CSV table of N, CA, C and O in Angstrom, one decimal:
chain,number,residue,atom,x,y,z
A,814,MET,N,92.5,115.8,-4.7
A,814,MET,CA,93.1,114.9,-3.5
A,814,MET,C,92.1,116.1,-2.5
A,814,MET,O,92.0,115.3,-1.9
A,815,LYS,N,92.5,117.3,-3.1
A,815,LYS,CA,92.8,117.6,-1.6
A,815,LYS,C,90.8,117.8,-1.2
A,815,LYS,O,91.0,117.8,-0.2
A,816,LEU,N,90.4,118.4,-2.9
A,816,LEU,CA,88.6,118.5,-2.5
A,816,LEU,C,88.4,117.2,-1.8
A,816,LEU,O,87.6,117.1,-0.8
A,817,THR,N,88.9,115.9,-1.4
A,817,THR,CA,88.1,114.8,-1.4
A,817,THR,C,88.8,114.0,0.1
A,817,THR,O,88.0,114.1,0.3
A,818,VAL,N,89.6,114.8,-0.1
A,818,VAL,CA,90.1,115.2,1.7
A,818,VAL,C,89.4,116.3,2.4
A,818,VAL,O,88.5,115.8,3.2
A,819,VAL,N,89.6,117.2,2.3
A,819,VAL,CA,87.9,117.7,2.3
A,819,VAL,C,86.5,117.8,2.5
A,819,VAL,O,85.5,117.3,3.6
A,820,ARG,N,86.1,116.5,2.0
A,820,ARG,CA,85.0,116.5,1.1
A,820,ARG,C,84.4,114.8,2.4
A,820,ARG,O,83.3,115.4,3.0
A,821,ALA,N,86.1,114.4,3.0
A,821,ALA,CA,85.8,113.5,3.9
A,821,ALA,C,85.9,114.1,5.5
A,821,ALA,O,84.9,113.4,6.1
A,822,LEU,N,86.4,115.5,5.5
A,822,LEU,CA,86.9,115.7,6.9
A,822,LEU,C,86.0,116.7,7.3
A,822,LEU,O,85.7,116.7,9.1
A,823,VAL,N,84.6,117.9,6.9
A,823,VAL,CA,83.4,118.4,7.2
A,823,VAL,C,82.8,117.4,7.5
A,823,VAL,O,82.3,116.9,8.2
A,824,PRO,N,82.4,116.2,7.5
A,824,PRO,CA,81.6,115.5,8.0
A,824,PRO,C,82.3,114.6,9.5
A,824,PRO,O,81.7,114.5,10.3
A,825,VAL,N,83.6,114.2,9.2
A,825,VAL,CA,84.4,113.8,10.2
A,825,VAL,C,84.2,114.9,11.5
A,825,VAL,O,83.9,114.3,13.1
A,826,THR,N,84.5,115.6,10.8
A,826,THR,CA,84.3,117.3,12.0
A,826,THR,C,82.4,117.2,12.8
A,826,THR,O,83.0,117.4,14.2
A,827,MET,N,82.2,117.8,11.7
A,827,MET,CA,80.4,117.8,12.1
A,827,MET,C,80.1,116.4,13.7
A,827,MET,O,79.5,117.1,14.9
A,828,LEU,N,81.0,115.5,12.6
A,828,LEU,CA,80.3,113.8,14.0
A,828,LEU,C,81.1,114.2,15.3
A,828,LEU,O,80.1,114.6,16.3
A,829,ILE,N,82.2,115.1,16.0
A,829,ILE,CA,82.9,115.0,16.3
A,829,ILE,C,82.3,116.2,17.5
A,829,ILE,O,82.4,115.9,17.9
A,830,SER,N,82.2,117.5,16.4
A,830,SER,CA,81.6,118.0,17.5
A,830,SER,C,80.2,118.4,17.6
A,830,SER,O,79.7,118.9,18.2
A,831,SER,N,79.7,117.0,17.1
A,831,SER,CA,78.0,116.8,17.6
A,831,SER,C,76.8,117.1,18.1
A,831,SER,O,76.0,117.8,18.8
A,832,PRO,N,78.2,117.4,19.2
A,832,PRO,CA,77.2,117.6,21.1
A,832,PRO,C,76.6,118.4,21.2
A,832,PRO,O,75.8,119.1,21.3
A,833,VAL,N,77.7,118.8,20.5
A,833,VAL,CA,78.2,120.6,20.9
A,833,VAL,C,76.7,121.6,19.6
A,833,VAL,O,75.9,122.6,20.5
A,834,LEU,N,76.9,120.9,18.3
A,834,LEU,CA,76.2,121.2,17.6
A,834,LEU,C,74.9,121.0,17.9
A,834,LEU,O,73.4,122.7,17.8
A,835,LEU,N,74.9,119.9,18.7
A,835,LEU,CA,72.6,119.9,19.2
A,835,LEU,C,72.4,120.7,20.2
A,835,LEU,O,71.2,121.0,20.2
A,836,ILE,N,73.9,121.7,20.8
A,836,ILE,CA,73.6,122.0,21.8
A,836,ILE,C,73.2,123.2,21.2
A,836,ILE,O,72.1,124.7,22.5
A,837,ALA,N,73.7,124.0,20.8
A,837,ALA,CA,74.2,125.3,20.8
A,837,ALA,C,74.2,125.8,19.0
A,837,ALA,O,74.6,126.0,18.4
A,838,GLY,N,74.0,124.6,18.2
A,838,GLY,CA,74.4,125.1,16.7
A,838,GLY,C,73.3,125.9,16.1
A,838,GLY,O,73.9,126.3,15.5
A,839,THR,N,72.6,126.2,16.9
A,839,THR,CA,72.1,128.0,16.4
A,839,THR,C,73.3,129.5,16.3
A,839,THR,O,73.9,129.7,15.2
A,840,SER,N,73.8,129.2,17.4
A,840,SER,CA,74.3,130.4,17.6
A,840,SER,C,75.8,129.6,17.0
A,840,SER,O,76.7,130.7,15.8
A,841,ILE,N,76.0,128.4,16.9
A,841,ILE,CA,77.6,128.0,16.0
A,841,ILE,C,77.1,128.8,14.2
A,841,ILE,O,78.4,129.5,13.9
A,842,ARG,N,76.2,128.5,13.8
A,842,ARG,CA,75.7,128.3,12.4
A,842,ARG,C,76.2,129.8,12.4
A,842,ARG,O,76.3,129.7,11.4
A,843,ARG,N,74.9,130.5,12.4
A,843,ARG,CA,75.0,131.8,12.8
A,843,ARG,C,76.1,132.2,12.9
A,843,ARG,O,76.3,134.1,11.6
A,844,ARG,N,76.9,132.7,13.5
A,844,ARG,CA,78.4,133.2,13.9
A,844,ARG,C,79.5,133.1,12.1
A,844,ARG,O,80.0,133.6,12.3
A,845,TYR,N,79.4,131.4,12.0
A,845,TYR,CA,80.0,131.2,10.9
A,845,TYR,C,79.6,131.5,10.2
A,845,TYR,O,79.7,132.3,9.5
A,846,LEU,N,78.2,131.5,9.9
A,846,LEU,CA,77.2,132.2,8.3
A,846,LEU,C,77.8,133.8,8.6
A,846,LEU,O,78.9,134.4,7.0
A,847,ARG,N,77.8,135.1,9.5
A,847,ARG,CA,78.4,135.5,10.2
A,847,ARG,C,79.8,136.2,9.5
A,847,ARG,O,80.3,137.1,8.9
A,848,TYR,N,81.0,135.4,9.5
A,848,TYR,CA,82.0,135.1,9.7
A,848,TYR,C,82.6,134.4,8.6
A,848,TYR,O,83.2,135.5,7.5
A,849,VAL,N,82.2,133.9,7.3
A,849,VAL,CA,82.2,133.8,5.9
A,849,VAL,C,81.6,135.4,5.0
A,849,VAL,O,82.5,135.0,3.9
A,850,TYR,N,80.6,135.9,5.1
A,850,TYR,CA,80.0,136.5,4.5
A,850,TYR,C,80.3,138.1,5.4
A,850,TYR,O,79.6,139.0,5.5
A,851,ALA,N,81.2,137.9,6.1
A,851,ALA,CA,81.3,138.8,6.8
A,851,ALA,C,82.4,140.5,6.1
A,851,ALA,O,81.6,141.3,6.7
A,852,ASP,N,82.6,140.4,5.3
A,852,ASP,CA,83.3,141.2,4.0
A,852,ASP,C,82.5,141.7,2.5
A,852,ASP,O,83.0,141.9,2.0
A,853,GLY,N,81.5,141.2,3.1
A,853,GLY,CA,80.3,141.2,2.0
A,853,GLY,C,80.2,140.0,1.3
A,853,GLY,O,81.1,138.2,1.6
A,854,PRO,N,79.3,139.6,0.4
A,854,PRO,CA,79.8,138.4,-0.7
A,854,PRO,C,81.4,137.4,-1.2
A,854,PRO,O,81.8,138.1,-2.1
A,855,ARG,N,81.5,136.5,-0.1
A,855,ARG,CA,82.4,135.4,-0.6
A,855,ARG,C,81.9,135.1,-2.1
A,855,ARG,O,81.0,134.3,-2.0
A,856,ARG,N,83.2,134.9,-2.9
A,856,ARG,CA,83.4,133.3,-3.8
A,856,ARG,C,83.3,132.1,-3.1
A,856,ARG,O,83.9,132.5,-2.8
A,857,ILE,N,82.5,131.4,-2.9
A,857,ILE,CA,82.7,130.3,-2.3
A,857,ILE,C,82.6,128.6,-4.0
A,857,ILE,O,83.0,127.9,-3.0
A,858,LEU,N,82.2,129.4,-4.6
A,858,LEU,CA,82.6,128.6,-4.8
A,858,LEU,C,82.6,129.7,-7.4
A,858,LEU,O,81.9,130.2,-6.7
A,859,ASP,N,83.9,129.1,-7.3
A,859,ASP,CA,84.2,129.8,-8.5
A,859,ASP,C,84.0,128.8,-10.4
A,859,ASP,O,84.9,128.3,-9.9
A,860,LYS,N,83.8,128.6,-10.6
A,860,LYS,CA,83.5,127.3,-11.5
A,860,LYS,C,84.0,127.5,-12.4
A,860,LYS,O,83.7,126.7,-12.9
A,861,GLU,N,84.3,128.9,-12.8
A,861,GLU,CA,85.6,129.2,-13.9
A,861,GLU,C,86.7,128.7,-13.8
A,861,GLU,O,87.5,128.4,-14.6
A,862,ARG,N,87.3,129.1,-12.3
A,862,ARG,CA,88.5,128.4,-12.0
A,862,ARG,C,88.7,127.2,-11.9
A,862,ARG,O,90.1,127.0,-11.3
A,863,GLY,N,87.7,126.9,-11.3
A,863,GLY,CA,87.2,125.1,-10.5
A,863,GLY,C,88.2,125.9,-9.6
A,863,GLY,O,88.7,124.2,-9.1
A,864,TRP,N,87.7,126.4,-8.7
A,864,TRP,CA,88.4,126.5,-7.9
A,864,TRP,C,86.7,126.2,-6.9
A,864,TRP,O,85.8,126.9,-6.7
A,865,VAL,N,87.0,125.8,-4.8
A,865,VAL,CA,85.4,125.6,-4.2
A,865,VAL,C,86.0,125.7,-2.9
A,865,VAL,O,87.6,125.5,-2.3
A,866,SER,N,85.3,126.8,-2.3
A,866,SER,CA,86.3,126.9,-1.1
A,866,SER,C,85.7,126.2,0.2
A,866,SER,O,84.8,125.2,-0.7
A,867,VAL,N,86.1,125.6,1.1
A,867,VAL,CA,86.6,124.2,2.4
A,867,VAL,C,84.5,125.2,3.0
A,867,VAL,O,84.3,124.3,3.6
A,868,HIS,N,84.8,126.4,2.5
A,868,HIS,CA,83.0,126.8,3.0
A,868,HIS,C,82.5,126.5,2.7
A,868,HIS,O,81.2,125.9,3.7
A,869,TYR,N,81.7,125.9,1.5
A,869,TYR,CA,80.8,126.0,0.3
A,869,TYR,C,80.2,124.0,1.6
A,869,TYR,O,79.0,124.1,0.8
A,870,PHE,N,81.3,123.4,1.6
A,870,PHE,CA,81.5,122.7,1.9
A,870,PHE,C,80.3,122.4,3.3
A,870,PHE,O,79.5,121.5,3.6
A,871,VAL,N,81.1,123.1,4.8
A,871,VAL,CA,80.0,123.6,5.6
A,871,VAL,C,78.9,124.1,5.7
A,871,VAL,O,77.9,123.2,6.1
A,872,ILE,N,78.7,125.1,4.8
A,872,ILE,CA,77.1,126.0,4.4
A,872,ILE,C,76.4,125.0,4.0
A,872,ILE,O,75.4,125.0,3.6
A,873,THR,N,76.4,123.8,2.6
A,873,THR,CA,75.7,122.6,2.3
A,873,THR,C,75.4,122.1,2.6
A,873,THR,O,75.0,120.6,2.4
A,874,SER,N,76.2,121.4,3.6
A,874,SER,CA,76.3,120.2,4.5
A,874,SER,C,74.8,120.3,5.0
A,874,SER,O,73.8,120.6,6.1
A,875,ARG,N,74.2,119.2,4.7
A,875,ARG,CA,72.7,118.8,5.1
A,875,ARG,C,73.1,118.3,7.2
A,875,ARG,O,72.2,117.7,7.2
A,876,LEU,N,73.8,117.2,7.1
A,876,LEU,CA,74.9,117.4,8.6
A,876,LEU,C,74.7,118.7,8.6
A,876,LEU,O,74.0,118.4,10.5
A,877,LEU,N,74.9,119.3,8.9
A,877,LEU,CA,74.7,120.6,9.7
A,877,LEU,C,73.4,121.1,9.9
A,877,LEU,O,73.6,120.7,11.4
A,878,GLU,N,72.7,120.8,8.9
A,878,GLU,CA,72.0,121.2,8.7
A,878,GLU,C,71.3,120.0,9.7
A,878,GLU,O,70.1,121.2,11.1
A,879,TRP,N,71.2,119.2,10.2
A,879,TRP,CA,70.5,118.2,10.6
A,879,TRP,C,70.6,118.4,12.5
A,879,TRP,O,69.9,118.5,13.4
A,880,PHE,N,71.9,118.6,12.9
A,880,PHE,CA,72.6,118.6,14.1
A,880,PHE,C,72.4,120.6,14.6
A,880,PHE,O,71.8,120.1,15.6
A,881,CYS,N,71.5,121.3,13.6
A,881,CYS,CA,71.3,122.6,14.0
A,881,CYS,C,69.6,122.8,14.4
A,881,CYS,O,69.4,123.6,14.5
A,882,TRP,N,68.5,121.2,13.4
A,882,TRP,CA,67.7,121.3,14.1
A,882,TRP,C,66.6,121.1,15.0
A,882,TRP,O,65.7,122.0,14.8
A,883,PRO,N,66.9,120.6,16.5
A,883,PRO,CA,66.9,121.0,17.4
A,883,PRO,C,66.6,122.3,18.0
A,883,PRO,O,65.6,122.6,18.6
A,884,THR,N,67.8,122.9,18.0
A,884,THR,CA,68.2,124.4,18.7
A,884,THR,C,67.7,125.1,17.4
A,884,THR,O,66.8,126.2,18.9
A,885,GLU,N,67.6,124.7,16.4
A,885,GLU,CA,67.0,126.1,16.1
A,885,GLU,C,65.4,126.7,15.9
A,885,GLU,O,64.6,127.1,15.8
A,886,THR,N,64.7,124.8,15.8
A,886,THR,CA,62.9,124.4,16.2
A,886,THR,C,62.9,125.1,17.5
A,886,THR,O,61.7,126.3,17.9
A,887,LEU,N,63.8,124.5,18.9
A,887,LEU,CA,63.5,125.6,19.8
A,887,LEU,C,64.0,127.4,20.2
A,887,LEU,O,62.9,128.0,20.4
A,888,ALA,N,64.7,128.2,18.9
A,888,ALA,CA,64.7,129.3,18.7
A,888,ALA,C,63.4,130.1,18.4
A,888,ALA,O,63.1,130.7,18.3
A,889,ARG,N,63.0,129.6,17.3
A,889,ARG,CA,61.7,129.5,16.9
A,889,ARG,C,60.5,128.9,17.6
A,889,ARG,O,59.5,130.7,17.5
A,890,LEU,N,61.0,128.4,18.9
A,890,LEU,CA,59.5,128.9,19.1
A,890,LEU,C,59.8,129.9,20.6
A,890,LEU,O,58.7,130.2,20.9
A,891,ALA,N,60.9,129.9,20.8
A,891,ALA,CA,60.6,130.8,21.8
A,891,ALA,C,60.6,132.4,21.0
A,891,ALA,O,60.5,133.1,21.8
A,892,SER,N,61.4,132.9,20.0
A,892,SER,CA,60.7,133.7,19.4
A,892,SER,C,58.9,134.6,19.1
A,892,SER,O,58.5,135.4,19.1
A,893,ARG,N,58.5,133.2,19.5
A,893,ARG,CA,56.8,133.5,18.8
A,893,ARG,C,56.6,133.1,19.7
A,893,ARG,O,55.9,134.3,19.8
A,894,ARG,N,57.1,133.5,21.3
A,894,ARG,CA,56.4,133.3,22.6
A,894,ARG,C,57.0,134.7,23.4
A,894,ARG,O,55.8,135.1,23.6
A,895,GLY,N,57.1,135.4,22.6
A,895,GLY,CA,57.3,136.2,23.3
A,895,GLY,C,59.1,136.6,23.6
A,895,GLY,O,59.5,137.5,24.5
């Protein structure tokens, strides 16, 4: 039950925050990944115990990738130009 709720709430949360992600998605995504992996590699998926972290759904979300795509593209262009 909890897994289904998390799977449903992650995309809803991203849709609600989509204007912010479209404008500042790259920096938000990078900060989030730094937070997730701050103390070294965390176990976000433990198949032996059947445990999945909420971070797994956020990190692997295609929706987050799509919303962050415009700012990531702009960041790459800016870094190439100097």
